[in-house]
CSV table of C-alpha atoms and ligand atoms in Angstrom, one decimal:
chain,number,residue,atom,x,y,z
A,304,UNK,CA,-21.2,-46.2,-36.7
A,305,UNK,CA,-21.6,-48.1,-33.5
A,306,UNK,CA,-25.0,-47.9,-31.8
A,307,UNK,CA,-25.0,-45.7,-28.6
A,308,UNK,CA,-24.9,-47.6,-25.3
A,309,UNK,CA,-26.7,-45.8,-22.5
A,310,UNK,CA,-24.6,-45.5,-19.4
A,311,UNK,CA,-27.2,-47.3,-17.3
A,312,UNK,CA,-26.5,-50.4,-19.3
A,313,UNK,CA,-22.8,-50.3,-18.4
A,314,UNK,CA,-23.6,-49.9,-14.8
A,315,UNK,CA,-26.7,-52.1,-14.3
A,316,UNK,CA,-26.8,-54.4,-17.2
A,317,UNK,CA,-23.2,-55.1,-18.0
A,318,UNK,CA,-23.9,-58.8,-18.3
A,319,UNK,CA,-25.6,-58.0,-21.6
A,320,UNK,CA,-22.4,-56.3,-22.9
A,321,UNK,CA,-19.3,-58.0,-24.2
A,322,UNK,CA,-16.0,-57.2,-22.6
A,323,UNK,CA,-13.1,-56.1,-24.9
A,324,UNK,CA,-15.6,-55.0,-27.6
A,325,UNK,CA,-15.9,-51.5,-28.9
A,326,UNK,CA,-19.0,-49.5,-27.7
A,327,UNK,CA,-20.1,-45.9,-28.1
A,328,UNK,CA,-21.1,-43.5,-25.4
A,329,UNK,CA,-22.7,-40.1,-25.9
A,330,UNK,CA,-22.7,-37.9,-22.9
A,331,UNK,CA,-21.7,-34.7,-21.1
A,332,UNK,CA,-18.4,-34.3,-19.3
A,333,UNK,CA,-18.6,-34.0,-15.6
A,334,UNK,CA,-14.9,-34.0,-14.7
A,335,UNK,CA,-11.6,-34.3,-16.5
A,336,UNK,CA,-8.3,-35.1,-14.9
A,337,UNK,CA,-5.0,-36.7,-15.7
A,338,UNK,CA,-1.5,-35.9,-17.0
A,339,UNK,CA,0.5,-35.9,-20.2
A,340,UNK,CA,0.3,-39.6,-20.6
A,341,UNK,CA,-3.3,-40.5,-19.5
A,342,UNK,CA,-6.5,-38.7,-19.1
A,343,UNK,CA,-9.7,-39.7,-17.2
A,344,UNK,CA,-13.1,-38.3,-18.2
A,345,UNK,CA,-16.2,-38.9,-16.0
A,346,UNK,CA,-19.2,-38.5,-18.3
A,347,UNK,CA,-22.9,-38.7,-17.6
A,348,UNK,CA,-25.9,-39.1,-20.0
A,349,UNK,CA,-28.7,-38.8,-17.4
A,350,UNK,CA,-29.8,-42.4,-17.8
A,351,UNK,CA,-28.6,-43.1,-14.3
A,352,UNK,CA,-27.0,-40.9,-11.6
A,353,UNK,CA,-23.6,-42.7,-12.0
A,354,UNK,CA,-20.9,-41.6,-14.4
A,355,UNK,CA,-19.0,-43.7,-16.9
A,356,UNK,CA,-15.2,-43.6,-16.8
A,357,UNK,CA,-13.4,-43.0,-20.0
A,358,UNK,CA,-9.6,-43.6,-20.2
A,359,UNK,CA,-7.7,-41.7,-22.8
A,360,UNK,CA,-4.2,-42.6,-23.9
A,361,UNK,CA,-3.1,-39.0,-24.5
A,362,UNK,CA,-0.4,-39.5,-27.1
A,363,UNK,CA,-2.9,-41.2,-29.4
A,364,UNK,CA,-5.1,-38.2,-29.7
A,365,UNK,CA,-5.0,-34.7,-31.1
A,366,UNK,CA,-3.7,-32.3,-28.4
A,367,UNK,CA,-6.1,-29.4,-29.4
A,368,UNK,CA,-9.1,-31.8,-29.3
A,369,UNK,CA,-8.2,-33.0,-25.8
A,370,UNK,CA,-7.7,-29.4,-24.6
A,371,UNK,CA,-11.1,-28.4,-25.9
A,372,UNK,CA,-12.9,-31.1,-23.9
A,373,UNK,CA,-13.8,-29.4,-20.6
A,374,UNK,CA,-16.5,-29.7,-17.9
A,375,UNK,CA,-19.9,-29.4,-19.6
A,376,UNK,CA,-18.7,-30.5,-23.1
A,377,UNK,CA,-20.8,-32.9,-25.1
A,378,UNK,CA,-18.9,-35.8,-26.5
A,379,UNK,CA,-19.3,-39.0,-28.5
A,380,UNK,CA,-16.7,-41.6,-27.6
A,381,UNK,CA,-15.9,-45.0,-29.1
A,382,UNK,CA,-13.9,-47.2,-26.9
A,383,UNK,CA,-13.2,-50.7,-25.6
A,384,UNK,CA,-15.2,-51.9,-22.6
A,385,UNK,CA,-13.0,-53.2,-19.9
A,386,UNK,CA,-13.3,-54.3,-16.3
A,387,UNK,CA,-12.1,-51.5,-14.1
A,388,UNK,CA,-9.3,-52.1,-11.6
A,389,UNK,CA,-10.2,-48.8,-9.8
A,390,UNK,CA,-12.5,-48.8,-6.8
A,391,UNK,CA,-16.0,-47.3,-7.2
A,392,UNK,CA,-16.8,-48.5,-10.7
A,393,UNK,CA,-17.0,-51.9,-12.3
A,394,UNK,CA,-16.2,-51.0,-15.9
A,395,UNK,CA,-14.3,-48.4,-17.9
A,396,UNK,CA,-14.0,-47.5,-21.5
A,397,UNK,CA,-10.6,-47.1,-23.2
A,398,UNK,CA,-11.2,-44.5,-25.9
A,399,UNK,CA,-10.4,-45.3,-29.5
A,400,UNK,CA,-12.2,-42.3,-31.2
A,401,UNK,CA,-13.5,-39.1,-29.7
A,402,UNK,CA,-15.9,-36.7,-31.4
A,403,UNK,CA,-16.5,-33.4,-29.7
A,404,UNK,CA,-20.1,-32.3,-30.3
A,405,UNK,CA,-20.1,-29.1,-28.3
A,406,UNK,CA,-17.5,-27.3,-26.0
A,407,UNK,CA,-18.4,-25.4,-22.9
A,408,UNK,CA,-16.2,-22.4,-22.4
A,409,UNK,CA,-14.8,-22.8,-18.8
A,410,UNK,CA,-14.8,-19.0,-18.4
A,411,UNK,CA,-18.5,-18.9,-19.0
A,412,UNK,CA,-20.1,-22.3,-18.2
A,413,UNK,CA,-21.8,-21.8,-14.8
A,414,UNK,CA,-21.6,-25.4,-13.5
A,415,UNK,CA,-17.9,-25.6,-12.9
A,416,UNK,CA,-17.7,-27.0,-9.5
A,417,UNK,CA,-19.8,-29.1,-7.1
A,418,UNK,CA,-21.8,-27.7,-4.3
A,419,UNK,CA,-23.7,-24.8,-5.9
A,420,UNK,CA,-26.4,-23.4,-3.7
A,421,UNK,CA,-30.0,-24.2,-4.5
A,422,UNK,CA,-30.7,-20.5,-4.9
A,423,UNK,CA,-28.0,-20.2,-7.5
A,424,UNK,CA,-29.2,-23.3,-9.3
A,425,UNK,CA,-32.8,-21.8,-9.5
A,426,UNK,CA,-31.3,-18.9,-11.5
A,427,UNK,CA,-29.9,-21.4,-14.0
A,428,UNK,CA,-32.9,-23.7,-14.1
A,429,UNK,CA,-32.1,-24.3,-17.8
A,430,UNK,CA,-28.8,-26.0,-16.9
A,431,UNK,CA,-29.6,-27.5,-13.5
A,432,UNK,CA,-30.8,-30.8,-15.0
A,433,UNK,CA,-27.1,-31.5,-15.6
A,434,UNK,CA,-26.4,-31.7,-11.9
A,435,UNK,CA,-26.7,-35.0,-10.0
A,436,UNK,CA,-29.4,-33.5,-7.7
A,437,UNK,CA,-31.7,-32.4,-10.5
A,438,UNK,CA,-31.0,-35.5,-12.6
A,439,UNK,CA,-32.3,-37.4,-9.5
A,440,UNK,CA,-35.3,-35.2,-9.1
A,441,UNK,CA,-36.3,-35.4,-12.8
A,442,UNK,CA,-35.9,-39.2,-12.8
A,443,UNK,CA,-37.9,-39.6,-9.6
A,444,UNK,CA,-40.7,-37.4,-11.0
A,445,UNK,CA,-40.8,-39.7,-14.0
A,446,UNK,CA,-41.0,-42.9,-12.0
A,447,UNK,CA,-43.7,-41.4,-9.7
A,448,UNK,CA,-45.8,-40.3,-12.7
A,449,UNK,CA,-45.6,-43.8,-14.1
A,450,UNK,CA,-46.4,-45.4,-10.8
A,451,UNK,CA,-49.5,-43.2,-10.4
A,452,UNK,CA,-50.9,-44.3,-13.7
A,453,UNK,CA,-50.0,-47.9,-12.9
A,454,UNK,CA,-51.7,-47.8,-9.5
A,455,UNK,CA,-55.0,-46.6,-11.0
A,456,UNK,CA,-54.8,-48.7,-14.1
A,457,UNK,CA,-54.2,-51.9,-12.1
A,458,UNK,CA,-57.3,-51.1,-10.1
A,459,UNK,CA,-59.6,-50.4,-13.0
A,460,UNK,CA,-59.7,-46.6,-12.8
A,461,UNK,CA,-60.0,-44.6,-16.0
A,462,UNK,CA,-57.9,-41.5,-16.6
A,463,UNK,CA,-60.0,-38.5,-17.5
A,464,UNK,CA,-58.6,-35.3,-19.2
A,465,UNK,CA,-60.4,-32.4,-17.5
A,466,UNK,CA,-60.2,-28.8,-19.0
A,467,UNK,CA,-57.4,-26.4,-18.2
A,468,UNK,CA,-59.4,-23.4,-19.2
A,469,UNK,CA,-62.6,-23.1,-17.2
A,470,UNK,CA,-65.4,-20.8,-16.2
A,471,UNK,CA,-65.9,-22.2,-12.7
A,472,UNK,CA,-64.0,-21.8,-9.5
A,473,UNK,CA,-63.8,-25.4,-8.3
A,474,UNK,CA,-62.5,-24.5,-4.8
A,475,UNK,CA,-64.6,-21.4,-4.4
A,476,UNK,CA,-61.5,-19.7,-3.2
A,477,UNK,CA,-61.2,-17.1,-6.0
A,478,UNK,CA,-57.4,-17.3,-6.4
A,479,UNK,CA,-57.4,-17.8,-10.2
A,480,UNK,CA,-55.4,-16.7,-13.2
A,481,UNK,CA,-57.5,-14.9,-15.9
A,482,UNK,CA,-57.3,-16.1,-19.5
A,483,UNK,CA,-58.1,-13.5,-22.1
A,484,UNK,CA,-57.4,-12.4,-25.6
A,485,UNK,CA,-58.8,-8.9,-25.0
A,486,UNK,CA,-56.5,-6.0,-25.8
A,487,UNK,CA,-55.4,-4.7,-22.3
A,488,UNK,CA,-54.8,-1.3,-23.7
A,489,UNK,CA,-58.1,-1.0,-25.3
A,490,UNK,CA,-60.7,-2.9,-23.4
A,491,UNK,CA,-64.3,-3.1,-24.7
A,492,UNK,CA,-66.7,-1.7,-22.2
A,493,UNK,CA,-70.4,-2.2,-21.5
A,494,UNK,CA,-72.8,0.8,-21.1
A,495,UNK,CA,-72.1,1.0,-17.4
A,496,UNK,CA,-68.4,1.2,-17.9
A,497,UNK,CA,-67.4,-2.4,-16.9
A,498,UNK,CA,-65.2,-4.7,-19.1
A,499,UNK,CA,-67.4,-6.4,-21.7
A,500,UNK,CA,-66.5,-10.0,-21.3
A,501,UNK,CA,-68.9,-11.0,-24.0
A,502,UNK,CA,-66.4,-9.6,-26.5
A,503,UNK,CA,-63.7,-12.0,-25.2
A,504,UNK,CA,-62.6,-15.1,-27.0
A,505,UNK,CA,-65.0,-17.4,-25.2
A,506,UNK,CA,-67.7,-14.8,-24.9
A,507,UNK,CA,-67.4,-15.0,-21.2
A,508,UNK,CA,-64.8,-14.7,-18.4
A,509,UNK,CA,-62.6,-17.8,-18.1
A,510,UNK,CA,-59.6,-18.8,-15.9
A,511,UNK,CA,-57.0,-21.4,-15.6
A,512,UNK,CA,-58.3,-24.3,-13.5
A,513,UNK,CA,-57.6,-24.7,-9.8
A,514,UNK,CA,-58.7,-28.3,-9.8
A,515,UNK,CA,-60.1,-30.9,-12.1
A,516,UNK,CA,-62.4,-32.2,-9.4
A,517,UNK,CA,-65.8,-30.9,-10.6
A,518,UNK,CA,-65.4,-32.4,-14.0
A,519,UNK,CA,-63.9,-35.6,-12.5
A,520,UNK,CA,-67.1,-36.0,-10.5
A,521,UNK,CA,-69.2,-35.8,-13.7
A,522,UNK,CA,-67.1,-38.7,-15.1
A,523,UNK,CA,-67.3,-40.7,-11.9
A,524,UNK,CA,-71.1,-40.5,-12.0
A,525,UNK,CA,-70.9,-42.6,-15.2
A,526,UNK,CA,-67.6,-44.6,-15.1
A,527,UNK,CA,-67.5,-45.1,-11.3
A,528,UNK,CA,-63.7,-45.0,-10.8
A,529,UNK,CA,-61.8,-42.2,-12.5
A,530,UNK,CA,-58.7,-40.0,-11.9
A,531,UNK,CA,-57.2,-36.9,-13.3
A,532,UNK,CA,-53.5,-35.9,-13.4
A,533,UNK,CA,-53.0,-32.5,-14.7
A,534,UNK,CA,-51.6,-29.0,-14.2
A,535,UNK,CA,-53.4,-26.7,-11.7
A,536,UNK,CA,-53.0,-23.0,-11.2
A,537,UNK,CA,-53.4,-20.9,-8.1
A,538,UNK,CA,-52.9,-17.2,-8.0
A,539,UNK,CA,-52.6,-17.0,-4.2
A,540,UNK,CA,-49.6,-14.9,-3.1
A,541,UNK,CA,-48.1,-17.7,-0.9
A,542,UNK,CA,-44.3,-17.4,-0.9
A,543,UNK,CA,-43.6,-20.5,1.1
A,544,UNK,CA,-41.4,-23.6,0.5
A,545,UNK,CA,-44.6,-25.6,-0.1
A,546,UNK,CA,-46.6,-23.5,-2.6
A,547,UNK,CA,-46.4,-23.1,-6.3
A,548,UNK,CA,-48.6,-21.0,-8.6
A,549,UNK,CA,-48.5,-23.9,-11.2
A,550,UNK,CA,-48.4,-27.4,-9.8
A,551,UNK,CA,-49.6,-30.9,-10.8
A,552,UNK,CA,-52.4,-32.6,-9.0
A,553,UNK,CA,-53.8,-36.2,-9.0
A,554,UNK,CA,-57.5,-36.4,-8.3
A,555,UNK,CA,-59.2,-39.8,-8.0
A,556,UNK,CA,-63.0,-39.7,-7.8
A,557,UNK,CA,-65.0,-42.8,-6.9
A,558,UNK,CA,-68.8,-43.3,-7.0
A,559,UNK,CA,-70.2,-45.3,-4.0
A,560,UNK,CA,-67.1,-44.6,-1.8
A,561,UNK,CA,-67.8,-43.0,1.5
A,562,UNK,CA,-65.3,-41.0,3.6
A,563,UNK,CA,-63.8,-44.2,5.1
A,564,UNK,CA,-63.3,-45.8,1.7
A,565,UNK,CA,-61.7,-42.5,0.6
A,566,UNK,CA,-59.2,-42.6,3.5
A,567,UNK,CA,-58.4,-46.3,2.7
A,568,UNK,CA,-57.8,-45.4,-1.0
A,569,UNK,CA,-55.6,-42.4,-0.1
A,570,UNK,CA,-53.5,-44.4,2.4
A,571,UNK,CA,-53.0,-47.4,0.0
A,572,UNK,CA,-52.2,-45.0,-2.8
A,573,UNK,CA,-49.5,-43.0,-1.0
A,574,UNK,CA,-47.9,-46.2,0.5
A,575,UNK,CA,-47.8,-47.8,-3.0
A,576,UNK,CA,-46.0,-44.7,-4.3
A,577,UNK,CA,-43.5,-44.6,-1.5
A,578,UNK,CA,-42.8,-48.4,-1.9
A,579,UNK,CA,-42.5,-47.9,-5.7
A,580,UNK,CA,-39.8,-45.3,-5.1
A,581,UNK,CA,-37.9,-47.5,-2.7
A,582,UNK,CA,-38.1,-50.4,-5.2
A,583,UNK,CA,-37.3,-48.4,-8.4
A,584,UNK,CA,-35.3,-45.2,-7.4
A,585,UNK,CA,-32.8,-46.5,-4.9
A,586,UNK,CA,-29.7,-45.1,-6.6
A,587,UNK,CA,-31.1,-41.6,-6.7
A,588,UNK,CA,-32.6,-41.9,-3.1
A,589,UNK,CA,-29.2,-43.0,-1.8
A,590,UNK,CA,-27.6,-40.0,-3.4
A,591,UNK,CA,-30.2,-37.6,-1.9
A,592,UNK,CA,-30.0,-39.3,1.5
A,593,UNK,CA,-26.2,-38.8,1.5
A,594,UNK,CA,-26.2,-35.2,0.3
A,595,UNK,CA,-29.2,-33.6,1.8
A,596,UNK,CA,-31.2,-35.6,4.3
A,597,UNK,CA,-29.6,-38.4,6.3
A,598,UNK,CA,-33.0,-39.7,7.5
A,599,UNK,CA,-34.7,-39.8,4.1
A,600,UNK,CA,-34.7,-43.5,3.4
A,601,UNK,CA,-35.6,-44.3,7.0
A,602,UNK,CA,-38.5,-41.8,6.9
A,603,UNK,CA,-39.8,-43.4,3.7
A,604,UNK,CA,-39.7,-46.8,5.2
A,605,UNK,CA,-41.2,-45.6,8.5
A,606,UNK,CA,-44.3,-44.1,6.7
A,607,UNK,CA,-45.1,-47.5,5.2
A,608,UNK,CA,-44.5,-49.5,8.3
A,609,UNK,CA,-47.6,-48.6,10.2
A,610,UNK,CA,-51.2,-47.6,9.7
A,611,UNK,CA,-51.8,-43.8,9.5
A,612,UNK,CA,-53.5,-42.2,12.5
A,613,UNK,CA,-57.1,-41.2,11.9
A,614,UNK,CA,-58.6,-38.5,14.1
A,615,UNK,CA,-61.2,-35.8,13.8
A,616,UNK,CA,-60.4,-32.1,13.5
A,617,UNK,CA,-62.1,-31.6,16.9
A,618,UNK,CA,-59.8,-34.1,18.5
A,619,UNK,CA,-56.7,-32.5,16.8
A,620,UNK,CA,-57.7,-29.1,18.2
A,621,UNK,CA,-57.9,-30.6,21.7
A,622,UNK,CA,-54.5,-32.2,21.4
A,623,UNK,CA,-53.0,-29.0,20.2
A,624,UNK,CA,-54.6,-26.9,22.9
A,625,UNK,CA,-53.3,-29.3,25.6
A,626,UNK,CA,-49.8,-29.6,24.0
A,627,UNK,CA,-48.4,-26.6,26.0
A,628,UNK,CA,-46.7,-25.7,22.7
A,629,UNK,CA,-46.3,-22.1,21.7
A,630,UNK,CA,-47.6,-21.7,18.1
A,631,UNK,CA,-47.5,-18.6,15.9
A,632,UNK,CA,-51.1,-19.0,14.9
A,633,UNK,CA,-54.0,-19.4,17.3
A,634,UNK,CA,-55.6,-22.9,17.8
A,635,UNK,CA,-59.3,-22.6,18.3
A,636,UNK,CA,-62.2,-24.6,17.1
A,637,UNK,CA,-63.3,-23.1,13.8
A,638,UNK,CA,-59.9,-21.8,12.7
A,639,UNK,CA,-58.0,-23.6,9.9
A,640,UNK,CA,-55.0,-25.5,11.0
A,641,UNK,CA,-51.6,-24.1,9.9
A,642,UNK,CA,-48.6,-26.0,8.7
A,643,UNK,CA,-47.0,-25.6,12.2
A,644,UNK,CA,-50.0,-27.3,13.8
A,645,UNK,CA,-50.1,-30.1,11.2
A,646,UNK,CA,-46.4,-30.8,11.6
A,647,UNK,CA,-46.7,-30.8,15.4
A,648,UNK,CA,-49.3,-33.5,15.2
A,649,UNK,CA,-47.4,-35.6,12.7
A,650,UNK,CA,-43.8,-35.1,13.8
A,651,UNK,CA,-44.1,-34.6,17.6
A,652,UNK,CA,-47.4,-35.9,18.9
A,653,UNK,CA,-48.1,-39.1,16.8
A,654,UNK,CA,-44.7,-39.6,15.0
A,655,UNK,CA,-46.5,-40.9,11.9
A,656,UNK,CA,-48.8,-39.6,9.1
A,657,UNK,CA,-52.2,-38.5,10.3
A,658,UNK,CA,-55.6,-38.2,8.5
A,659,UNK,CA,-57.9,-35.6,10.0
A,660,UNK,CA,-61.6,-35.6,9.2
A,661,UNK,CA,-64.8,-33.7,10.0
A,662,UNK,CA,-63.5,-30.1,9.7
A,663,UNK,CA,-65.8,-27.1,10.4
A,664,UNK,CA,-68.0,-26.5,7.4
A,665,UNK,CA,-67.2,-22.8,7.1
A,666,UNK,CA,-63.4,-23.3,6.4
A,667,UNK,CA,-63.9,-26.0,3.7
A,668,UNK,CA,-65.1,-26.0,0.1
A,669,UNK,CA,-68.8,-25.9,-0.8
A,670,UNK,CA,-69.0,-29.4,-2.3
A,671,UNK,CA,-68.2,-31.4,0.9
A,672,UNK,CA,-70.8,-33.6,2.4
A,673,UNK,CA,-72.4,-32.0,5.5
A,674,UNK,CA,-72.6,-34.0,8.7
A,675,UNK,CA,-75.7,-34.4,10.7
A,676,UNK,CA,-74.3,-32.0,13.4
A,677,UNK,CA,-74.8,-29.1,11.0
A,678,UNK,CA,-71.4,-27.7,11.9
A,679,UNK,CA,-68.9,-30.1,10.2
A,680,UNK,CA,-68.3,-31.7,6.8
A,681,UNK,CA,-66.9,-35.0,5.7
A,682,UNK,CA,-63.5,-33.6,4.8
A,683,UNK,CA,-60.2,-35.3,5.1
A,684,UNK,CA,-56.7,-34.0,5.0
A,685,UNK,CA,-53.7,-36.3,5.0
A,686,UNK,CA,-50.8,-34.8,6.9
A,687,UNK,CA,-47.2,-35.9,6.4
A,688,UNK,CA,-43.9,-35.4,8.2
A,689,UNK,CA,-41.8,-32.4,6.8
A,690,UNK,CA,-44.7,-31.5,4.5
A,691,UNK,CA,-47.9,-30.9,6.4
A,692,UNK,CA,-51.0,-31.3,4.1
A,693,UNK,CA,-50.1,-33.6,1.2
A,694,UNK,CA,-53.7,-34.7,0.3
A,695,UNK,CA,-57.0,-32.9,0.7
A,696,UNK,CA,-60.3,-34.5,-0.1
A,697,UNK,CA,-63.8,-35.4,1.0
A,698,UNK,CA,-67.0,-37.3,0.6
A,699,UNK,CA,-69.1,-35.1,-1.7
A,700,UNK,CA,-72.5,-33.5,-0.9
A,701,UNK,CA,-75.0,-35.6,-3.0
A,702,UNK,CA,-78.1,-33.9,-1.8
A,703,UNK,CA,-79.2,-31.2,-4.4
A,704,UNK,CA,-80.9,-28.9,-2.0
A,705,UNK,CA,-78.1,-28.8,0.6
A,706,UNK,CA,-75.5,-28.4,-2.1
A,707,UNK,CA,-77.1,-25.6,-4.0
A,708,UNK,CA,-78.0,-23.7,-0.8
A,709,UNK,CA,-74.5,-24.0,0.6
A,710,UNK,CA,-72.8,-23.1,-2.7
A,711,UNK,CA,-74.9,-20.0,-2.9
A,712,UNK,CA,-74.0,-19.0,0.7
A,713,UNK,CA,-70.4,-19.6,-0.1
A,714,UNK,CA,-70.5,-17.3,-3.1
A,715,UNK,CA,-70.6,-19.8,-5.9
A,716,UNK,CA,-73.5,-18.8,-8.1
A,717,UNK,CA,-75.8,-21.5,-9.6
A,718,UNK,CA,-75.3,-20.2,-13.1
A,719,UNK,CA,-71.6,-21.2,-12.9
A,720,UNK,CA,-72.2,-24.7,-11.7
A,721,UNK,CA,-75.6,-25.7,-13.1
A,722,UNK,CA,-74.0,-28.6,-14.9
A,723,UNK,CA,-72.4,-29.8,-11.7
A,724,UNK,CA,-75.7,-29.6,-9.9
A,725,UNK,CA,-77.3,-31.7,-12.6
A,726,UNK,CA,-75.4,-34.8,-11.4
A,727,UNK,CA,-77.4,-34.3,-8.1
A,728,UNK,CA,-80.6,-33.7,-10.1
A,729,UNK,CA,-80.3,-36.8,-12.2
A,730,UNK,CA,-79.2,-40.1,-10.7
A,731,UNK,CA,-77.3,-38.7,-7.7
A,732,UNK,CA,-75.4,-41.1,-5.5
A,733,UNK,CA,-72.7,-41.1,-2.8
A,734,UNK,CA,-69.2,-40.5,-4.0
A,735,UNK,CA,-65.8,-39.3,-2.7
A,736,UNK,CA,-62.4,-38.2,-3.9
A,737,UNK,CA,-59.2,-36.4,-3.1
A,738,UNK,CA,-56.3,-34.4,-4.5
A,739,UNK,CA,-52.7,-35.3,-4.1
A,740,UNK,CA,-50.3,-32.4,-4.8
A,741,UNK,CA,-47.7,-34.1,-7.0
A,742,UNK,CA,-44.8,-31.7,-6.0
A,743,UNK,CA,-45.6,-32.2,-2.3
A,744,UNK,CA,-45.3,-35.9,-2.9
A,745,UNK,CA,-42.0,-35.4,-4.7
A,746,UNK,CA,-40.8,-33.1,-1.8
A,747,UNK,CA,-41.5,-36.0,0.6
A,748,UNK,CA,-39.9,-38.7,-1.6
A,749,UNK,CA,-36.8,-36.7,-2.4
A,750,UNK,CA,-36.3,-35.0,1.0
A,751,UNK,CA,-35.7,-31.7,-0.7
A,752,UNK,CA,-36.7,-28.7,1.4
A,753,UNK,CA,-38.1,-26.3,-1.2
A,754,UNK,CA,-40.9,-27.1,-3.6
A,755,UNK,CA,-39.1,-24.9,-6.2
A,756,UNK,CA,-36.5,-27.6,-6.4
A,757,UNK,CA,-38.8,-30.5,-7.3
A,758,UNK,CA,-40.4,-29.1,-10.4
A,759,UNK,CA,-38.3,-28.4,-13.5
A,760,UNK,CA,-39.4,-24.8,-14.0
A,761,UNK,CA,-41.2,-23.4,-10.9
A,762,UNK,CA,-43.8,-20.6,-11.1
A,763,UNK,CA,-44.1,-18.5,-8.0
A,764,UNK,CA,-45.0,-14.9,-7.4
A,765,UNK,CA,-42.7,-12.6,-9.5
A,766,UNK,CA,-41.0,-15.7,-11.0
A,767,UNK,CA,-41.7,-17.2,-14.4
A,768,UNK,CA,-38.4,-17.2,-16.2
A,769,UNK,CA,-37.6,-20.1,-18.6
B,818,4AD,O1,-56.7,-29.3,-0.7
B,818,4AD,P1,-56.8,-28.8,-2.1
B,818,4AD,O2,-57.0,-27.4,-2.4
B,818,4AD,O3,-58.0,-29.7,-2.7
B,818,4AD,C1,-58.5,-29.6,-3.9
B,818,4AD,O4,-58.1,-28.9,-4.9
B,818,4AD,C2,-59.6,-30.6,-4.2
B,818,4AD,N1,-60.4,-30.2,-5.4
B,818,4AD,C3,-59.1,-32.0,-4.3
B,818,4AD,C4,-60.1,-33.1,-4.5
B,818,4AD,O5,-60.8,-33.4,-3.5
B,818,4AD,N2,-60.2,-33.6,-5.7
B,818,4AD,O6,-55.5,-29.3,-2.9
B,818,4AD,C5,-55.2,-30.7,-2.9
B,818,4AD,C6,-53.7,-30.8,-2.7
B,818,4AD,C7,-53.2,-30.3,-1.4
B,818,4AD,O7,-53.4,-31.2,-0.4
B,818,4AD,C8,-51.7,-30.1,-1.7
B,818,4AD,O8,-51.0,-31.3,-1.7
B,818,4AD,C9,-51.7,-29.6,-3.2
B,818,4AD,O9,-52.9,-30.1,-3.7
B,818,4AD,N3,-51.7,-28.1,-3.3
B,818,4AD,C10,-50.6,-27.5,-3.7
B,818,4AD,N4,-49.4,-27.9,-4.0
B,818,4AD,C11,-48.5,-26.9,-4.4
B,818,4AD,N5,-48.7,-25.6,-4.4
B,818,4AD,C12,-50.0,-25.1,-4.1
B,818,4AD,N6,-50.2,-23.8,-4.2
B,818,4AD,C13,-51.0,-26.1,-3.7
B,818,4AD,N7,-52.2,-26.0,-3.3
B,818,4AD,C14,-52.7,-27.2,-3.1
B,819,MG,MG1,-56.6,-28.5,1.2
């Protein structure tokens, strides 16, 4: 038995391999062509976007075996490594022995040809990792995950695991998925006819978390610099190319940082990730640039070339009102900005990423630090080309009275967040943090146009197959 050589080693590290020696490749067949004398297999094992070329001297092999090798088949091939005379590849493998692990009936295998639509590929999300596009997306997700942990680790942050099942609504927005073990067909009731949650598994009502922030704040008020990276769930019925019901979020939280430090951290963080992708994912980026988005690599470089613009919400509203642009949604002080407004600012007006701060208090979450004007909070949203909001964050309200008063007015009862309020009761201090939507980052890095295509198995309204 010869040890398997990953295809990436043939393409990127061939100096470590010996020419004219026998190697073994295990992979899936992408294409097969040839004639009675010679056959060419392009095979891919996902270690890199490029295929390995296998040359088969047809008369040396069993006819039936060769006929059963079709697009999608899984094979193990021993062969002699040679330099390739053909353009487009440096090496090829001249097969000496072929084992067919699994065939793929050409009548039934759905990935026969190139150029399937994204919609079709979503219906076969269990097979789409075998396409170049989704191979690239999966690999980029991995590299970005690693880069996120590296960025924080190198700067002395600690990763905290915050709960997924929670009794509190961190964003105070109420769009949560209920978690229960109660029998839906036979619900226990209280005397006044309501569902008796005390009979449920946790003896209370709980949900899937919409954010790890509140618990991250508890950790930051002891370890100073922390971050979370976990799944988050939102039951909002937003059927857009930028919303998922289940997505991943990175939430750093830093004691003693004010809103300006928070903006600096967000900008450094995102630029680091973009640079990491340019340095480590170029083969995949070049493929995506060629296939989907001719400006992708230029856009990634452009974002890193200059400082982000920093403006207040109030300034942004003035710019939008004076733009002469027709928007679908109204622009007026006090209304939340819509994606069309955010993208106008970033793509048309400034031509670079923008950080907006000091939003009206009433449209932001209860925990944001209130400004002296009584109307605005120290919020910040980072807005990106093609995406709109990629990061949302703030300095946190550290004054107990202001926080508990405003939480109450916003419909977040003290009994749900008494433990959160305790950090303001005992040793309170200034602190700030933000949340980066991982899939929005991957949308930006890959240039894909729908968020359903940057997560392996998307969850959206009426869609949780696989
Ligand atoms: O602005 P959001 O709601 O902020 C928070 O959840 C804060 N607790 C973060 C913090 O300060 N620690 O969400 C943060 C980011 C958004 O900017 C967006 O990138 C992403 O999460 N996001 C979504 N991504 C995909 N699908 C959805 N439904 C999303 N909702 C938010
Ligand atoms: Mg937000």
